[in-house]
Amino acid sequence: MVAYTPSAMKAELHERGWRMTPQRETILNTFQNVAKGEHLSAEELCELLKEEGAPISLSTIYRNLKLMSRMGILRELELAEGQKRYEINQPSPHHHHHLICVRCNKTIEFKNDSVLKAGAKMADKSGYHLLDCQLLIHAVCPACQRSIMPV
Amino acid sequence: MVAYTPSAMKAELHERGWRMTPQRETILNTFQNVAKGEHLSAEELCELLKEEGAPISLSTIYRNLKLMSRMGILRELELAEGQKRYEINQPSPHHHHHLICVRCNKTIEFKNDSVLKAGAKMADKSGYHLLDCQLLIHAVCPACQRSIMPV
DNA sequence: TATTGATTGAGAAACTTTCGCATTACGGAT
DNA sequence: ATCCGTAATGCGAAAGTTTCTCAATCAATA
Ligand SMILES: [Mn+2]
Ligand SMILES: [Mn+2]
Ligand SMILES: [Zn+2]
Ligand SMILES: [Zn+2]
């Protein structure tokens, strides 16, 4: 779990016989510059890049979101219903977890280094190479507890 | 996060003006009797119940997996790609987390009460009513580290 | 600069999940 | 025990997300 520069990503791609492309660099830069707490879906990233005048096809976005997640550059989140969301994967001082209301999807980010350490230790102990470690808390927020809404 | 009996589930449904049904009881019993470490998808549950001679329609299964997750009876897991998986949500002595290889999907379950406590504390501090707390570790297993496979 | 194979873009296809609606049946009241 | 209002089911259709196919393009190496 390191913060990636384009050239670091390029080097790691080359190790495996793969290539750096303008599209991959654009995606990396976009996630590094997006506001903290933003969790982009594939569709949203596609729209954002279109607006910014650097469009990338949806197929390519899907391919690279998966690739970059499996490299440990991005983290894949299943927060709300329906689609996966992504954010840059940052090491300890910025690393965080998510607390989600299952009714309204309100999401709180919080830090907990001892949880991160416990996860890293577990992966290490099992001989796994760590890519991402996220504590996912499903709960009902105060507002939704007061409402009489379905489920 | 309590272990549910059919009648406890029934009581909680009634509190909200809802009903207990044979289908809901079947689903609850199935998850309580399935082998530890099994994570069923909607489709798999549907097939299993068909084989056992107590078929339930796929729509109803989807509806109730969501309902029971939001009640805290089941926990919703996004382990492998493609579809959500479910397991019974059990309290502390049996509660566990998941370590997943992103390449071959080999999954290890492990316990860590201090992580669970940290999650519960975080939810409580924020006034959220806790439903589920899972540490999700994405990593590459030893076998896949040795292989030269794509990503 | 030429070559090779990874990558892209566009649309089709696959797959999971939700929706609409007629029918069934749970559970409170009679 | 029976009735009634409405939640829940089952079926098929529909929606929505993600993957696949394949010709065209382009990154990286010699
Ligand atoms: Mn986040
Ligand atoms: Mn499990
Ligand atoms: Zn809420
Ligand atoms: Zn593996």
PDB file of C-alpha atoms (C1' of nucleotides) in Angstrom, chain A residues 18-19 21 23-24 56-57 59-60 63-64, chain C residues 4-12 17-18:
ATOM      1  CA  TRP A  18       2.373  -4.529 -19.584  1.00  0.00           C
ATOM      2  CA  ARG A  19       2.239  -0.928 -20.755  1.00  0.00           C
ATOM      3  CA  THR A  21      -1.007   4.417 -21.467  1.00  0.00           C
ATOM      4  CA  GLN A  23      -5.691   6.568 -20.259  1.00  0.00           C
ATOM      5  CA  ARG A  24      -4.104   4.896 -17.242  1.00  0.00           C
ATOM      6  CA  ILE A  56     -12.079   7.576 -21.955  1.00  0.00           C
ATOM      7  CA  SER A  57     -14.374   4.803 -23.084  1.00  0.00           C
ATOM      8  CA  SER A  59     -14.898  -0.315 -21.364  1.00  0.00           C
ATOM      9  CA  THR A  60     -11.414   0.987 -20.774  1.00  0.00           C
ATOM     10  CA  ARG A  63     -10.766  -2.633 -17.349  1.00  0.00           C
ATOM     11  CA  ASN A  64      -8.421  -0.231 -15.613  1.00  0.00           C
TER      12      ASN A  64
ATOM     13  C1'  DT C   4       4.813  -7.225 -32.031  1.00  0.00           C
ATOM     14  C1'  DG C   5       1.473  -7.694 -29.016  1.00  0.00           C
ATOM     15  C1'  DA C   6      -0.926  -5.098 -25.335  1.00  0.00           C
ATOM     16  C1'  DT C   7      -4.600  -1.763 -25.215  1.00  0.00           C
ATOM     17  C1'  DT C   8      -8.348   0.916 -26.763  1.00  0.00           C
ATOM     18  C1'  DG C   9     -13.180   2.100 -28.354  1.00  0.00           C
ATOM     19  C1'  DA C  10     -17.752   0.833 -29.775  1.00  0.00           C
ATOM     20  C1'  DG C  11     -21.423  -1.967 -29.463  1.00  0.00           C
ATOM     21  C1'  DA C  12     -23.300  -6.376 -28.327  1.00  0.00           C
ATOM     22  C1'  DT C  17     -30.866  -7.543  -9.291  1.00  0.00           C
ATOM     23  C1'  DT C  18     -35.197  -5.045  -9.288  1.00  0.00           C
TER      24       DT C  18
END
